[in-house]
CSV table of C-alpha atoms in Angstrom, one decimal:
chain,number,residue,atom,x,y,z
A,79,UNK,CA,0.0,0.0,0.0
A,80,UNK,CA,1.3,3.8,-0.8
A,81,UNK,CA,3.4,2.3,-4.0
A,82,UNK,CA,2.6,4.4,-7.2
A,83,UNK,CA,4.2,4.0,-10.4
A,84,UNK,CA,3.8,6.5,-12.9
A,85,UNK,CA,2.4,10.2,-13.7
A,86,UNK,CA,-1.0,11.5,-13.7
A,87,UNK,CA,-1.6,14.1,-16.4
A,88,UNK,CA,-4.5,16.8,-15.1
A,89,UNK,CA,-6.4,18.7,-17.9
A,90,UNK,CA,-8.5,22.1,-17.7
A,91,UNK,CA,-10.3,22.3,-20.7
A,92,UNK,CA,-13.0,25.1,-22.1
A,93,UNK,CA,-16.4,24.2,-22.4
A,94,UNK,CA,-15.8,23.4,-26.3
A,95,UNK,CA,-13.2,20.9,-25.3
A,96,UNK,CA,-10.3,22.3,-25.8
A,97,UNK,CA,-7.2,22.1,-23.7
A,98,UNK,CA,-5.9,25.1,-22.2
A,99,UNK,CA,-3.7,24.1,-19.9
A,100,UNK,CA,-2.2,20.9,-18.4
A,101,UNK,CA,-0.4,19.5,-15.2
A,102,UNK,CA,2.1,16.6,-15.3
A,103,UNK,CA,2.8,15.0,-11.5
A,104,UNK,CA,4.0,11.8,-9.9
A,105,UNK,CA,1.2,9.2,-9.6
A,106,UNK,CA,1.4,9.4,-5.7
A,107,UNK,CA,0.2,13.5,-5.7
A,108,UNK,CA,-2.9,13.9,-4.2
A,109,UNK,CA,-5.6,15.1,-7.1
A,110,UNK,CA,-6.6,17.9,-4.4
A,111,UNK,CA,-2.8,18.8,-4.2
A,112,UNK,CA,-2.2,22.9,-3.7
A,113,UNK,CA,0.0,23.4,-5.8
A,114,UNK,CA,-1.1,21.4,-8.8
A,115,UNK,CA,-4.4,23.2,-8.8
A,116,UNK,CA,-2.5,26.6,-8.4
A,117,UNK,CA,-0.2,25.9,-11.6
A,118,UNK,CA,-3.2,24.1,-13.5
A,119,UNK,CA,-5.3,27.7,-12.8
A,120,UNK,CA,-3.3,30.8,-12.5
A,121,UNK,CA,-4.2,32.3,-15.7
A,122,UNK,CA,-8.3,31.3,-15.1
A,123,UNK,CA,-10.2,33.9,-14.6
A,124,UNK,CA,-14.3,33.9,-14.3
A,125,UNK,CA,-16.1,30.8,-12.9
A,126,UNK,CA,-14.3,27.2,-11.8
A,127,UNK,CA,-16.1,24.4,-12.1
A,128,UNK,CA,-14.7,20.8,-11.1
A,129,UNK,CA,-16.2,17.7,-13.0
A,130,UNK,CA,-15.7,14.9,-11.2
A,131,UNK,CA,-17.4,11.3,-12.2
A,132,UNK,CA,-16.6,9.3,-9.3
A,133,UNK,CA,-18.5,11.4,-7.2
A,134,UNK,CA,-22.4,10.0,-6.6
A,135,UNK,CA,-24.6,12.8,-5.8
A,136,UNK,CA,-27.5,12.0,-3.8
């Protein structure tokens, strides 16, 4: 357990699908990491929203 192998490559993209920016980190990085949400959206400005498909609403 706690043994990651790899990178995890975080995309923000528009609402027309399109990349506009991108975040390469180790596989053991959080997802809710600081720091890889600051770099991923520095240059954003206007609304945020996160899309996340693992998480059931009730």
């Amino acid at each position: 357990m706690g043994w990651y192998i790899g990178f995890k490559l975080h995309l923000l993209c528009n609402e027309k699908g399109e990349i506009i920016n991108f975040v390469l980190t180790k596989a053991n990085v959080d997802d809710r990491n600081e720091k890889a949400i600051d770099s991923l959206t520095d240059k954003v400005f206007g609304k945020l929203c996160l899309f996340n498909p693992l998480v059931e609403l009730n």
